Amino acid sequence: GQNIDQPTEMTATEGAIVQINCTYQTSGFNGLFWYQQHAGEAPTFLSYNVLDGLEEKGRFSSFLSRSKGYSYLLLKELQMKDSASYLCAPPLGSASKIIFGSGTRLSIRP
Amino acid sequence: ETGVTQSPTHLIKTRGQQVTLRCSSQSGHNTVSWYQQALGQGPQFIFQYYREEENGRGNFPPRFSGLQFPNYSSELNVNALELDDSALYLCASSLAGGEGANVLTFGAGSRLTVL
């Protein structure tokens, strides 16, 4: 992706908490999306932070600092079905053109 | 409410050929974006269509072109296919403006293999 950095792979234990970090260039981006993609499937929307701060949605939370070009996705009470790739996706310019990072492949072990 | 549908789901072409991929957007969505996803990579933005006009383009050569129709469905055309064009092509629709604006709903993709 366009200067979007996130870890390639992470492993966590069922029931635990994991944080997936994402850094990106700050110019031209407006907020940030997170998408989940299971192997062999299309990406699905998880969250959108338009302002700085923490957005919580059930077991998933997402944080954004626009000035630092930094975001993280926090997954709590991990379940086996959370094994997937997590894509950090800043919109470019008008917020309608979304640029994806390479994704973090998260593996959950029992 | 129907989701995003893409066709064909799989296809095989040879180098130099041309391909057309089709996408029907989710009901109520007026914007269509196309992405190319290579194995193990994130989706790469090809272009977006809004009101039948190209509304932004990624770093793809002119042999990648598209259309959007009055019913908001869309086509992706790739000419002079190269081996590196082998990938999953994802179509995503969204609504420009209003509640839930810009949230992409993806189709299942068209997997293109170029031999």
PDB file of N, CA and C in Angstrom, chain B residues 36-103:
ATOM      1  N   GLN B  36      -7.402  -4.649  -7.226  1.00  0.00           N
ATOM      2  CA  GLN B  36      -6.677  -5.855  -7.613  1.00  0.00           C
ATOM      3  C   GLN B  36      -5.993  -6.392  -6.369  1.00  0.00           C
ATOM      4  N   GLN B  37      -6.169  -7.667  -6.089  1.00  0.00           N
ATOM      5  CA  GLN B  37      -5.527  -8.249  -4.913  1.00  0.00           C
ATOM      6  C   GLN B  37      -4.697  -9.460  -5.318  1.00  0.00           C
ATOM      7  N   ALA B  38      -3.386  -9.322  -5.192  1.00  0.00           N
ATOM      8  CA  ALA B  38      -2.479 -10.446  -5.421  1.00  0.00           C
ATOM      9  C   ALA B  38      -2.432 -11.296  -4.155  1.00  0.00           C
ATOM     10  N   LEU B  39      -2.035 -12.527  -4.298  1.00  0.00           N
ATOM     11  CA  LEU B  39      -2.015 -13.462  -3.175  1.00  0.00           C
ATOM     12  C   LEU B  39      -1.129 -12.925  -2.046  1.00  0.00           C
ATOM     13  N   GLY B  40      -1.683 -12.886  -0.842  1.00  0.00           N
ATOM     14  CA  GLY B  40      -0.918 -12.450   0.319  1.00  0.00           C
ATOM     15  C   GLY B  40      -0.754 -10.949   0.454  1.00  0.00           C
ATOM     16  N   GLN B  41      -1.388 -10.196  -0.422  1.00  0.00           N
ATOM     17  CA  GLN B  41      -1.280  -8.734  -0.386  1.00  0.00           C
ATOM     18  C   GLN B  41      -2.639  -8.103  -0.091  1.00  0.00           C
ATOM     19  N   GLY B  42      -2.612  -6.832   0.261  1.00  0.00           N
ATOM     20  CA  GLY B  42      -3.864  -6.105   0.415  1.00  0.00           C
ATOM     21  C   GLY B  42      -4.409  -5.689  -0.941  1.00  0.00           C
ATOM     22  N   PRO B  43      -5.687  -5.342  -1.012  1.00  0.00           N
ATOM     23  CA  PRO B  43      -6.266  -4.875  -2.284  1.00  0.00           C
ATOM     24  C   PRO B  43      -5.597  -3.577  -2.734  1.00  0.00           C
ATOM     25  N   GLN B  44      -5.273  -3.491  -4.015  1.00  0.00           N
ATOM     26  CA  GLN B  44      -4.684  -2.295  -4.601  1.00  0.00           C
ATOM     27  C   GLN B  44      -5.752  -1.551  -5.394  1.00  0.00           C
ATOM     28  N   PHE B  45      -5.904  -0.266  -5.115  1.00  0.00           N
ATOM     29  CA  PHE B  45      -6.938   0.559  -5.734  1.00  0.00           C
ATOM     30  C   PHE B  45      -6.640   0.762  -7.223  1.00  0.00           C
ATOM     31  N   ILE B  46      -7.612   0.384  -8.067  1.00  0.00           N
ATOM     32  CA  ILE B  46      -7.454   0.577  -9.513  1.00  0.00           C
ATOM     33  C   ILE B  46      -8.105   1.898  -9.918  1.00  0.00           C
ATOM     34  N   PHE B  47      -9.400   2.004  -9.709  1.00  0.00           N
ATOM     35  CA  PHE B  47     -10.124   3.258  -9.953  1.00  0.00           C
ATOM     36  C   PHE B  47     -11.506   3.178  -9.322  1.00  0.00           C
ATOM     37  N   GLN B  48     -12.162   4.350  -9.369  1.00  0.00           N
ATOM     38  CA  GLN B  48     -13.502   4.463  -8.808  1.00  0.00           C
ATOM     39  C   GLN B  48     -14.396   5.175  -9.816  1.00  0.00           C
ATOM     40  N   TYR B  49     -15.668   4.776  -9.840  1.00  0.00           N
ATOM     41  CA  TYR B  49     -16.637   5.422 -10.713  1.00  0.00           C
ATOM     42  C   TYR B  49     -17.796   5.987  -9.894  1.00  0.00           C
ATOM     43  N   TYR B  50     -18.171   7.204 -10.244  1.00  0.00           N
ATOM     44  CA  TYR B  50     -19.300   7.880  -9.607  1.00  0.00           C
ATOM     45  C   TYR B  50     -20.045   8.634 -10.694  1.00  0.00           C
ATOM     46  N   ARG B  51     -21.356   8.425 -10.760  1.00  0.00           N
ATOM     47  CA  ARG B  51     -22.176   9.087 -11.786  1.00  0.00           C
ATOM     48  C   ARG B  51     -21.603   8.876 -13.181  1.00  0.00           C
ATOM     49  N   GLU B  52     -21.191   7.638 -13.423  1.00  0.00           N
ATOM     50  CA  GLU B  52     -20.722   7.181 -14.737  1.00  0.00           C
ATOM     51  C   GLU B  52     -19.397   7.811 -15.178  1.00  0.00           C
ATOM     52  N   GLU B  53     -18.714   8.510 -14.254  1.00  0.00           N
ATOM     53  CA  GLU B  53     -17.426   9.122 -14.587  1.00  0.00           C
ATOM     54  C   GLU B  53     -16.346   8.525 -13.688  1.00  0.00           C
ATOM     55  N   GLU B  54     -15.138   8.403 -14.214  1.00  0.00           N
ATOM     56  CA  GLU B  54     -14.013   7.989 -13.386  1.00  0.00           C
ATOM     57  C   GLU B  54     -13.731   9.068 -12.354  1.00  0.00           C
ATOM     58  N   ASN B  55     -13.657   8.665 -11.108  1.00  0.00           N
ATOM     59  CA  ASN B  55     -13.526   9.596  -9.983  1.00  0.00           C
ATOM     60  C   ASN B  55     -12.298   9.234  -9.157  1.00  0.00           C
ATOM     61  N   GLY B  56     -11.169   9.139  -9.802  1.00  0.00           N
ATOM     62  CA  GLY B  56      -9.939   8.790  -9.106  1.00  0.00           C
ATOM     63  C   GLY B  56      -9.377   7.494  -9.632  1.00  0.00           C
ATOM     64  N   ARG B  57      -8.050   7.434  -9.697  1.00  0.00           N
ATOM     65  CA  ARG B  57      -7.380   6.283 -10.278  1.00  0.00           C
ATOM     66  C   ARG B  57      -6.105   5.998  -9.494  1.00  0.00           C
ATOM     67  N   GLY B  58      -5.813   4.729  -9.332  1.00  0.00           N
ATOM     68  CA  GLY B  58      -4.565   4.328  -8.697  1.00  0.00           C
ATOM     69  C   GLY B  58      -3.455   4.225  -9.719  1.00  0.00           C
ATOM     70  N   ASN B  59      -2.372   3.575  -9.322  1.00  0.00           N
ATOM     71  CA  ASN B  59      -1.187   3.492 -10.160  1.00  0.00           C
ATOM     72  C   ASN B  59      -1.283   2.295 -11.119  1.00  0.00           C
ATOM     73  N   PHE B  60      -2.231   2.351 -12.015  1.00  0.00           N
ATOM     74  CA  PHE B  60      -2.421   1.289 -13.007  1.00  0.00           C
ATOM     75  C   PHE B  60      -2.356   1.892 -14.399  1.00  0.00           C
ATOM     76  N   PRO B  61      -1.803   1.125 -15.373  1.00  0.00           N
ATOM     77  CA  PRO B  61      -1.639   1.672 -16.730  1.00  0.00           C
ATOM     78  C   PRO B  61      -2.971   1.834 -17.438  1.00  0.00           C
ATOM     79  N   PRO B  62      -2.986   2.573 -18.548  1.00  0.00           N
ATOM     80  CA  PRO B  62      -4.234   2.849 -19.280  1.00  0.00           C
ATOM     81  C   PRO B  62      -4.910   1.613 -19.841  1.00  0.00           C
ATOM     82  N   ARG B  63      -4.196   0.486 -19.947  1.00  0.00           N
ATOM     83  CA  ARG B  63      -4.872  -0.710 -20.458  1.00  0.00           C
ATOM     84  C   ARG B  63      -5.906  -1.255 -19.466  1.00  0.00           C
ATOM     85  N   PHE B  64      -5.904  -0.695 -18.258  1.00  0.00           N
ATOM     86  CA  PHE B  64      -6.993  -0.952 -17.307  1.00  0.00           C
ATOM     87  C   PHE B  64      -8.016   0.175 -17.483  1.00  0.00           C
ATOM     88  N   SER B  65      -9.208  -0.164 -17.899  1.00  0.00           N
ATOM     89  CA  SER B  65     -10.236   0.849 -18.091  1.00  0.00           C
ATOM     90  C   SER B  65     -11.554   0.335 -17.535  1.00  0.00           C
ATOM     91  N   GLY B  66     -12.488   1.257 -17.392  1.00  0.00           N
ATOM     92  CA  GLY B  66     -13.747   0.851 -16.800  1.00  0.00           C
ATOM     93  C   GLY B  66     -14.925   1.640 -17.327  1.00  0.00           C
ATOM     94  N   LEU B  67     -16.092   1.204 -16.896  1.00  0.00           N
ATOM     95  CA  LEU B  67     -17.339   1.881 -17.236  1.00  0.00           C
ATOM     96  C   LEU B  67     -18.278   1.767 -16.045  1.00  0.00           C
ATOM     97  N   GLN B  68     -19.119   2.759 -15.879  1.00  0.00           N
ATOM     98  CA  GLN B  68     -20.249   2.615 -14.960  1.00  0.00           C
ATOM     99  C   GLN B  68     -21.510   2.951 -15.741  1.00  0.00           C
ATOM    100  N   PHE B  69     -22.548   2.197 -15.517  1.00  0.00           N
ATOM    101  CA  PHE B  69     -23.793   2.352 -16.260  1.00  0.00           C
ATOM    102  C   PHE B  69     -24.828   3.104 -15.417  1.00  0.00           C
ATOM    103  N   PRO B  70     -25.905   3.587 -16.057  1.00  0.00           N
ATOM    104  CA  PRO B  70     -26.909   4.361 -15.311  1.00  0.00           C
ATOM    105  C   PRO B  70     -27.491   3.624 -14.113  1.00  0.00           C
ATOM    106  N   ASN B  71     -27.505   2.293 -14.140  1.00  0.00           N
ATOM    107  CA  ASN B  71     -28.022   1.544 -12.982  1.00  0.00           C
ATOM    108  C   ASN B  71     -26.920   1.285 -11.946  1.00  0.00           C
ATOM    109  N   TYR B  72     -25.785   1.958 -12.118  1.00  0.00           N
ATOM    110  CA  TYR B  72     -24.634   1.913 -11.200  1.00  0.00           C
ATOM    111  C   TYR B  72     -23.806   0.642 -11.309  1.00  0.00           C
ATOM    112  N   SER B  73     -24.210  -0.298 -12.164  1.00  0.00           N
ATOM    113  CA  SER B  73     -23.339  -1.452 -12.376  1.00  0.00           C
ATOM    114  C   SER B  73     -22.087  -0.995 -13.111  1.00  0.00           C
ATOM    115  N   SER B  74     -21.094  -1.863 -13.147  1.00  0.00           N
ATOM    116  CA  SER B  74     -19.802  -1.426 -13.676  1.00  0.00           C
ATOM    117  C   SER B  74     -19.078  -2.566 -14.367  1.00  0.00           C
ATOM    118  N   GLU B  75     -18.149  -2.199 -15.223  1.00  0.00           N
ATOM    119  CA  GLU B  75     -17.256  -3.157 -15.882  1.00  0.00           C
ATOM    120  C   GLU B  75     -15.816  -2.718 -15.693  1.00  0.00           C
ATOM    121  N   LEU B  76     -14.941  -3.709 -15.584  1.00  0.00           N
ATOM    122  CA  LEU B  76     -13.498  -3.481 -15.611  1.00  0.00           C
ATOM    123  C   LEU B  76     -12.965  -4.192 -16.843  1.00  0.00           C
ATOM    124  N   ASN B  77     -12.263  -3.476 -17.696  1.00  0.00           N
ATOM    125  CA  ASN B  77     -11.662  -4.046 -18.890  1.00  0.00           C
ATOM    126  C   ASN B  77     -10.146  -3.984 -18.774  1.00  0.00           C
ATOM    127  N   VAL B  78      -9.506  -5.089 -19.110  1.00  0.00           N
ATOM    128  CA  VAL B  78      -8.048  -5.108 -19.133  1.00  0.00           C
ATOM    129  C   VAL B  78      -7.613  -5.608 -20.498  1.00  0.00           C
ATOM    130  N   ASN B  79      -6.836  -4.776 -21.200  1.00  0.00           N
ATOM    131  CA  ASN B  79      -6.318  -5.143 -22.523  1.00  0.00           C
ATOM    132  C   ASN B  79      -4.887  -5.662 -22.406  1.00  0.00           C
ATOM    133  N   ALA B  80      -4.469  -6.357 -23.449  1.00  0.00           N
ATOM    134  CA  ALA B  80      -3.078  -6.817 -23.548  1.00  0.00           C
ATOM    135  C   ALA B  80      -2.615  -7.452 -22.245  1.00  0.00           C
ATOM    136  N   LEU B  81      -3.329  -8.474 -21.825  1.00  0.00           N
ATOM    137  CA  LEU B  81      -3.058  -9.102 -20.529  1.00  0.00           C
ATOM    138  C   LEU B  81      -1.612  -9.548 -20.386  1.00  0.00           C
ATOM    139  N   GLU B  82      -1.085  -9.343 -19.175  1.00  0.00           N
ATOM    140  CA  GLU B  82       0.270  -9.779 -18.820  1.00  0.00           C
ATOM    141  C   GLU B  82       0.169 -10.808 -17.698  1.00  0.00           C
ATOM    142  N   LEU B  83       1.231 -11.592 -17.550  1.00  0.00           N
ATOM    143  CA  LEU B  83       1.212 -12.631 -16.518  1.00  0.00           C
ATOM    144  C   LEU B  83       0.949 -12.037 -15.132  1.00  0.00           C
ATOM    145  N   ASP B  84       1.508 -10.856 -14.866  1.00  0.00           N
ATOM    146  CA  ASP B  84       1.348 -10.217 -13.559  1.00  0.00           C
ATOM    147  C   ASP B  84      -0.071  -9.723 -13.287  1.00  0.00           C
ATOM    148  N   ASP B  85      -0.926  -9.770 -14.302  1.00  0.00           N
ATOM    149  CA  ASP B  85      -2.320  -9.381 -14.089  1.00  0.00           C
ATOM    150  C   ASP B  85      -3.111 -10.481 -13.381  1.00  0.00           C
ATOM    151  N   SER B  86      -2.499 -11.639 -13.229  1.00  0.00           N
ATOM    152  CA  SER B  86      -3.156 -12.733 -12.498  1.00  0.00           C
ATOM    153  C   SER B  86      -3.392 -12.288 -11.065  1.00  0.00           C
ATOM    154  N   ALA B  87      -4.648 -12.272 -10.645  1.00  0.00           N
ATOM    155  CA  ALA B  87      -4.999 -11.769  -9.315  1.00  0.00           C
ATOM    156  C   ALA B  87      -6.492 -11.948  -9.084  1.00  0.00           C
ATOM    157  N   LEU B  88      -6.912 -11.602  -7.887  1.00  0.00           N
ATOM    158  CA  LEU B  88      -8.338 -11.508  -7.564  1.00  0.00           C
ATOM    159  C   LEU B  88      -8.761 -10.062  -7.791  1.00  0.00           C
ATOM    160  N   TYR B  89      -9.794  -9.852  -8.572  1.00  0.00           N
ATOM    161  CA  TYR B  89     -10.286  -8.508  -8.842  1.00  0.00           C
ATOM    162  C   TYR B  89     -11.581  -8.304  -8.051  1.00  0.00           C
ATOM    163  N   LEU B  90     -11.513  -7.335  -7.178  1.00  0.00           N
ATOM    164  CA  LEU B  90     -12.629  -7.071  -6.264  1.00  0.00           C
ATOM    165  C   LEU B  90     -13.347  -5.796  -6.673  1.00  0.00           C
ATOM    166  N   CYS B  91     -14.651  -5.889  -6.693  1.00  0.00           N
ATOM    167  CA  CYS B  91     -15.497  -4.722  -6.911  1.00  0.00           C
ATOM    168  C   CYS B  91     -16.127  -4.366  -5.571  1.00  0.00           C
ATOM    169  N   ALA B  92     -16.215  -3.088  -5.273  1.00  0.00           N
ATOM    170  CA  ALA B  92     -16.839  -2.655  -4.027  1.00  0.00           C
ATOM    171  C   ALA B  92     -17.748  -1.478  -4.318  1.00  0.00           C
ATOM    172  N   SER B  93     -18.943  -1.503  -3.788  1.00  0.00           N
ATOM    173  CA  SER B  93     -19.838  -0.370  -3.968  1.00  0.00           C
ATOM    174  C   SER B  93     -19.982   0.392  -2.660  1.00  0.00           C
ATOM    175  N   SER B  94     -20.343   1.642  -2.770  1.00  0.00           N
ATOM    176  CA  SER B  94     -20.526   2.486  -1.591  1.00  0.00           C
ATOM    177  C   SER B  94     -21.494   3.596  -1.937  1.00  0.00           C
ATOM    178  N   LEU B  95     -21.875   4.309  -0.901  1.00  0.00           N
ATOM    179  CA  LEU B  95     -22.781   5.431  -1.091  1.00  0.00           C
ATOM    180  C   LEU B  95     -22.006   6.714  -0.827  1.00  0.00           C
ATOM    181  N   ALA B  96     -22.042   7.627  -1.766  1.00  0.00           N
ATOM    182  CA  ALA B  96     -21.355   8.912  -1.593  1.00  0.00           C
ATOM    183  C   ALA B  96     -22.294   9.844  -0.867  1.00  0.00           C
ATOM    184  N   GLY B  97     -22.011  10.117   0.403  1.00  0.00           N
ATOM    185  CA  GLY B  97     -22.836  11.027   1.172  1.00  0.00           C
ATOM    186  C   GLY B  97     -23.877  10.308   2.016  1.00  0.00           C
ATOM    187  N   GLY B  98     -24.274  10.971   3.110  1.00  0.00           N
ATOM    188  CA  GLY B  98     -25.302  10.385   3.950  1.00  0.00           C
ATOM    189  C   GLY B  98     -24.762   9.406   4.972  1.00  0.00           C
ATOM    190  N   GLU B  99     -25.636   8.849   5.756  1.00  0.00           N
ATOM    191  CA  GLU B  99     -25.224   7.910   6.797  1.00  0.00           C
ATOM    192  C   GLU B  99     -24.595   6.675   6.188  1.00  0.00           C
ATOM    193  N   GLY B 100     -23.483   6.265   6.743  1.00  0.00           N
ATOM    194  CA  GLY B 100     -22.793   5.095   6.209  1.00  0.00           C
ATOM    195  C   GLY B 100     -22.028   5.375   4.943  1.00  0.00           C
ATOM    196  N   ALA B 101     -21.819   6.660   4.647  1.00  0.00           N
ATOM    197  CA  ALA B 101     -21.135   7.024   3.399  1.00  0.00           C
ATOM    198  C   ALA B 101     -19.735   6.447   3.379  1.00  0.00           C
ATOM    199  N   ASN B 102     -19.342   6.017   2.197  1.00  0.00           N
ATOM    200  CA  ASN B 102     -17.978   5.589   1.910  1.00  0.00           C
ATOM    201  C   ASN B 102     -17.601   4.235   2.495  1.00  0.00           C
ATOM    202  N   VAL B 103     -18.497   3.589   3.200  1.00  0.00           N
ATOM    203  CA  VAL B 103     -18.198   2.237   3.672  1.00  0.00           C
ATOM    204  C   VAL B 103     -18.326   1.296   2.480  1.00  0.00           C
TER     205      VAL B 103
END
